[in-house]
Coordinates of C-alpha atoms in Angstrom, one line a residue:
M1 CA 0.0 0.0 0.0
L2 CA 1.1 3.6 -0.7
I3 CA 0.4 6.6 1.5
A4 CA 0.9 10.1 0.3
T5 CA 1.1 13.5 2.1
R6 CA 1.5 16.7 0.2
D7 CA 5.2 16.1 -0.6
T8 CA 6.1 12.5 0.4
V9 CA 5.1 9.0 -0.6
Y10 CA 5.3 6.2 1.9
S11 CA 5.2 2.5 1.4
L12 CA 3.5 0.1 3.9
D13 CA 4.9 -3.3 3.2
G14 CA 5.1 -4.8 6.6
D15 CA 4.7 -3.2 10.1
P16 CA 1.6 -0.9 9.9
T17 CA 3.1 1.3 12.5
A18 CA 6.2 2.1 10.5
P19 CA 5.6 3.1 6.8
Q20 CA 8.8 3.9 4.9
D21 CA 9.3 7.0 2.8
V22 CA 10.1 6.0 -0.7
L23 CA 9.7 9.3 -2.6
A24 CA 10.1 12.9 -1.5
D25 CA 10.5 14.9 -4.7
G26 CA 7.9 17.6 -5.1
E27 CA 4.1 17.9 -4.7
V28 CA 2.3 14.5 -5.0
Q29 CA -0.7 14.7 -7.4
A30 CA -1.8 11.0 -7.5
I31 CA -0.6 7.5 -6.6
A32 CA -1.3 4.0 -7.8
E33 CA -0.4 0.5 -6.4
G34 CA 0.2 -2.5 -8.6
G35 CA 1.5 -6.0 -7.9
S36 CA 5.1 -5.1 -8.4
I37 CA 4.9 -1.5 -9.8
R38 CA 3.9 1.6 -8.0
L39 CA 3.3 5.0 -9.5
A40 CA 3.4 8.6 -8.1
A41 CA 2.4 11.6 -10.3
L42 CA 4.3 14.7 -9.4
Q43 CA 4.3 18.2 -10.9
D44 CA 4.8 19.1 -14.6
G45 CA 3.6 15.7 -15.8
A46 CA 6.3 13.6 -14.2
V47 CA 5.4 10.2 -13.0
A48 CA 7.7 8.3 -10.7
V49 CA 7.8 4.5 -11.3
L50 CA 8.8 2.6 -8.2
S51 CA 9.7 -1.1 -8.4
R52 CA 12.0 -3.7 -6.8
N53 CA 14.7 -2.5 -9.2
G54 CA 14.6 1.1 -7.9
A55 CA 12.9 4.3 -9.1
R56 CA 12.8 6.0 -12.4
T57 CA 10.9 9.1 -13.6
L58 CA 8.8 9.3 -16.8
G59 CA 8.2 12.6 -18.4
T60 CA 4.7 12.1 -19.8
G61 CA 4.4 15.6 -21.4
I62 CA 1.0 16.0 -19.8
E63 CA 0.4 19.6 -19.0
E64 CA -3.0 19.5 -17.2
P65 CA -3.2 18.8 -13.4
I66 CA -3.2 15.0 -12.9
E67 CA -6.1 13.7 -10.7
C68 CA -5.7 9.9 -10.8
L69 CA -3.7 7.0 -12.1
L70 CA -4.8 3.5 -13.1
I71 CA -2.3 0.6 -13.8
L72 CA -3.5 -1.7 -16.6
D73 CA -0.3 -3.8 -17.2
E74 CA 3.1 -3.9 -15.5
D75 CA 5.3 -5.6 -18.2
P76 CA 5.4 -3.7 -20.4
L77 CA 4.1 -0.9 -18.2
R78 CA 0.7 0.6 -19.4
F79 CA -1.3 3.0 -17.3
L80 CA -4.1 5.5 -17.7
V81 CA -3.9 9.1 -16.4
G82 CA -7.0 11.2 -15.6
V83 CA -6.7 14.9 -15.6
E84 CA -8.5 18.2 -15.4
A85 CA -10.1 19.5 -18.7
P86 CA -10.9 16.6 -18.6
H87 CA -9.0 14.1 -20.6
V88 CA -7.7 10.6 -20.3
Y89 CA -4.1 9.7 -21.4
A90 CA -2.6 6.2 -21.9
V91 CA 1.1 5.9 -21.1
T92 CA 2.6 2.7 -22.7
D93 CA 6.2 1.9 -22.1
G94 CA 7.0 5.6 -21.9
E95 CA 4.9 6.8 -24.8
T96 CA 1.9 9.1 -24.0
E97 CA -1.3 9.2 -26.0
R98 CA -4.4 11.3 -25.4
L99 CA -7.4 9.1 -25.9
E100 CA -9.4 10.6 -28.8
S101 CA -12.5 8.4 -28.1
F102 CA -12.8 10.0 -24.6
D103 CA -12.5 13.5 -26.1
A104 CA -15.2 12.7 -28.7
L105 CA -17.9 12.0 -26.1
E106 CA -20.9 14.1 -26.9
C107 CA -21.9 14.5 -23.3
R108 CA -18.7 16.5 -22.6
A109 CA -20.7 19.6 -23.3
D110 CA -22.7 19.0 -20.1
W111 CA -19.8 18.5 -17.7
Y112 CA -19.1 21.3 -15.2
T113 CA -18.0 22.3 -11.8
P114 CA -19.9 24.3 -9.2
W115 CA -17.2 26.9 -9.1
G116 CA -17.0 27.3 -12.9
G117 CA -13.6 25.7 -13.5
P118 CA -12.8 22.7 -15.7
A119 CA -14.3 19.4 -14.9
A120 CA -11.9 16.5 -14.0
V121 CA -11.5 12.8 -14.2
R122 CA -11.5 12.3 -10.4
S123 CA -11.0 8.6 -10.1
M124 CA -10.8 5.4 -12.2
A125 CA -11.4 1.7 -11.6
R126 CA -11.1 -1.4 -13.6
T127 CA -12.4 -5.0 -13.7
R128 CA -10.5 -8.2 -14.3
D129 CA -11.9 -8.6 -17.8
G130 CA -10.8 -5.2 -19.1
W131 CA -13.6 -2.8 -18.4
V132 CA -12.6 0.7 -17.1
Y133 CA -14.7 3.3 -15.4
A134 CA -13.9 7.0 -15.0
D135 CA -15.9 9.3 -12.8
I136 CA -16.3 12.9 -14.0
H137 CA -16.5 15.7 -11.5
V138 CA -19.1 16.8 -12.4
G139 CA -20.6 14.6 -15.2
S140 CA -21.5 11.0 -14.0
I141 CA -19.3 8.0 -15.0
M142 CA -17.8 7.1 -18.4
R143 CA -17.1 3.4 -19.1
S144 CA -14.8 1.6 -21.5
P145 CA -15.2 -2.1 -22.4
D146 CA -11.8 -2.4 -24.0
R147 CA -9.2 -1.0 -21.5
G148 CA -9.7 2.6 -22.5
R149 CA -9.8 2.4 -26.3
S150 CA -13.5 3.3 -26.6
W151 CA -15.8 5.2 -24.2
E152 CA -19.4 5.8 -23.5
P153 CA -21.5 7.2 -20.6
V154 CA -23.2 4.9 -18.2
T155 CA -27.0 5.2 -17.9
P156 CA -27.5 8.5 -16.2
D157 CA -29.9 7.4 -13.5
L158 CA -27.4 8.1 -10.7
H159 CA -26.4 11.4 -9.3
Q160 CA -24.1 13.2 -11.7
D161 CA -21.8 14.6 -9.0
V162 CA -19.6 11.5 -8.6
H163 CA -16.6 11.6 -6.2
Q164 CA -15.3 8.1 -6.5
V165 CA -16.0 5.0 -8.6
A166 CA -15.1 1.4 -7.5
T167 CA -15.3 -2.1 -8.8
S168 CA -15.2 -5.6 -7.2
P169 CA -12.4 -8.1 -7.8
R170 CA -15.0 -10.9 -7.6
E171 CA -18.0 -9.5 -9.5
D172 CA -17.1 -8.0 -12.9
D173 CA -20.7 -6.7 -13.5
R174 CA -20.7 -4.8 -10.2
V175 CA -19.9 -1.0 -10.1
Y176 CA -20.1 1.3 -7.1
A177 CA -20.2 5.1 -6.9
N178 CA -20.2 7.5 -4.0
T179 CA -21.7 10.8 -5.0
A180 CA -23.0 14.1 -3.6
H181 CA -26.3 12.1 -3.0
A182 CA -24.7 9.1 -1.3
V183 CA -24.0 5.7 -2.7
Y184 CA -25.2 4.1 -5.9
L185 CA -24.7 0.5 -7.1
S186 CA -25.0 -1.2 -10.5
D187 CA -25.1 -4.9 -11.1
D188 CA -25.0 -4.6 -14.9
R189 CA -21.9 -2.5 -15.5
G190 CA -23.7 0.8 -15.3
K191 CA -26.8 0.1 -17.4
S192 CA -29.0 0.7 -14.4
W193 CA -28.4 2.0 -10.8
Q194 CA -29.9 1.6 -7.4
H195 CA -29.6 4.3 -4.7
R196 CA -28.3 2.7 -1.5
S197 CA -28.6 5.3 1.2
D198 CA -30.6 3.7 4.0
G199 CA -28.9 4.5 7.3
F200 CA -26.9 7.6 6.3
P201 CA -27.5 10.7 8.4
F202 CA -26.1 12.9 5.6
Y203 CA -26.0 12.2 1.8
Y204 CA -22.8 14.0 0.7
G205 CA -20.5 11.1 -0.1
R206 CA -16.8 11.1 -1.0
A207 CA -14.8 7.8 -0.6
I208 CA -15.9 4.2 -1.3
A209 CA -14.0 0.9 -1.0
V210 CA -14.9 -2.8 -1.6
H211 CA -13.7 -5.9 0.2
P212 CA -11.6 -8.0 -2.2
D213 CA -13.5 -11.2 -1.5
E214 CA -17.0 -10.0 -0.5
P215 CA -18.7 -7.8 -3.1
D216 CA -21.4 -6.9 -0.6
C217 CA -19.0 -5.6 2.0
L218 CA -18.3 -1.9 1.5
L219 CA -16.9 1.1 3.3
A220 CA -18.1 4.6 2.4
S221 CA -17.8 8.1 3.8
V222 CA -20.5 10.8 4.1
S223 CA -20.7 14.3 5.4
T224 CA -22.9 17.4 5.5
G225 CA -21.1 19.0 2.5
P226 CA -17.9 19.9 0.7
H227 CA -16.6 22.7 2.9
G228 CA -16.1 23.9 6.5
D229 CA -17.0 21.7 9.5
A230 CA -18.4 18.9 7.3
Q231 CA -18.8 16.3 10.1
G232 CA -17.2 13.5 8.1
Q233 CA -18.3 10.0 9.1
L234 CA -17.3 6.5 8.1
Y235 CA -20.0 3.8 7.4
R236 CA -19.9 0.1 6.5
T237 CA -22.4 -2.4 5.0
D238 CA -22.5 -6.2 4.7
D239 CA -25.5 -6.2 2.3
A240 CA -24.4 -4.2 -0.7
G241 CA -25.7 -0.9 0.9
H242 CA -29.3 -2.0 1.7
S243 CA -28.4 -0.9 5.2
W244 CA -25.4 1.0 6.6
S245 CA -23.9 1.2 10.1
H246 CA -21.8 4.0 11.5
V247 CA -18.2 3.0 12.2
T248 CA -17.3 4.2 15.7
D249 CA -15.3 1.4 17.4
G250 CA -11.7 2.7 17.4
F251 CA -12.4 5.3 14.6
P252 CA -13.5 8.9 15.2
D253 CA -17.2 9.2 15.4
T254 CA -16.9 12.4 13.4
T255 CA -14.1 14.3 11.7
S256 CA -14.0 18.0 11.1
G257 CA -13.6 17.7 7.4
N258 CA -14.5 15.1 4.8
I259 CA -13.1 11.6 4.7
D260 CA -12.1 12.3 1.2
T261 CA -11.8 10.5 -2.1
F262 CA -8.9 7.9 -1.8
H263 CA -9.0 8.0 2.0
I264 CA -10.3 4.5 2.5
G265 CA -9.4 1.1 1.0
F266 CA -9.1 -2.7 1.3
T267 CA -5.8 -4.4 0.7
P268 CA -5.9 -7.8 -1.1
D269 CA -5.5 -9.6 2.2
G270 CA -8.8 -8.2 3.4
R271 CA -7.6 -5.6 5.8
A272 CA -9.3 -2.2 5.7
W273 CA -7.6 1.1 5.9
S274 CA -8.9 4.7 6.5
V275 CA -7.5 8.1 7.0
A276 CA -8.6 10.9 9.4
D277 CA -6.4 14.0 9.0
D278 CA -2.8 12.9 9.7
C279 CA -3.7 9.5 11.2
L280 CA -3.9 6.1 9.5
Y281 CA -6.3 3.5 10.8
L282 CA -6.4 -0.3 10.4
S283 CA -9.3 -2.8 10.7
Q284 CA -8.6 -6.5 10.7
D285 CA -12.3 -7.5 10.8
R286 CA -13.8 -6.0 7.6
G287 CA -14.3 -2.5 9.0
L288 CA -16.0 -3.4 12.3
T289 CA -13.3 -2.3 14.7
W290 CA -10.3 -0.1 14.2
V291 CA -7.0 0.9 15.7
S292 CA -4.8 3.9 15.0
T293 CA -1.5 2.6 13.5
W294 CA 0.5 5.6 12.4
R295 CA 0.5 9.4 12.5
A296 CA 2.1 11.1 9.5
P297 CA 4.2 14.3 9.8
S298 CA 1.3 16.1 8.0
N299 CA -2.2 15.4 6.8
I300 CA -2.5 12.3 4.6
R301 CA -3.8 13.3 1.2
M302 CA -4.5 9.8 -0.2
I303 CA -3.8 6.1 0.0
A304 CA -3.5 3.6 -2.8
V305 CA -4.2 -0.1 -2.7
Q306 CA -3.8 -2.8 -5.4
Q307 CA -6.9 -3.1 -7.6

């Protein structure tokens, strides 16, 4: 697992109380964890590639702010980059290509942000059989059945303000979204959606994570809104969101700000992780109980687990 503050990337390979810093080279924009490859997007389009053989830096030539990374293959290395504007780039063995099929989406004209700036590809997720999902902030979710070569929008019966999209390692048809109107779930790759919000005190959602072996076991964060004392809270479900319970055993009942996109995750061994400000929390029982394992030198901006 990778953990990133504003200017440092840490690796957690063993002792959860002692992550090791692996990169301290400018402002961290996004991170991604693979089986043997790890990525960290820095400023000016640079992406650090971390492996057992050491570190190298790719100059992608991407000029827009990088929002997210998704590893598709590790040998040769191929990954997708989501940016503001928004666009999706494919980087293959050091060569960068802006994906024209994504740029050609007719629905782009409807994408926006509440503050009037450019929309962004906020997060991406993939399935084992090659489908890729990209959430647009703001503009719903786009999907690709062929690893990013062609794109189309999902059926727009979910809230268009999506903050994180996730998939299940066990159910290729299942897609999850946490939105400004809480959690939505699709069992048909985005053709239809069900609103799963029973039990939430607030509807403004940010992060979502799926247990690697149990597609119905999820963690999600909600709050009162995007700014100020948002009263962020962590929730879990064992029944695919038909009911949600507030996580309070060992984890803060409420945080002052949002438990943000990329602040929760499950590692492949089934352990759950979450962030509150500068503190990393661990659950060994699918999110029921938690312990604080490590306090970072500054607020944790994101974590990355293997998809």
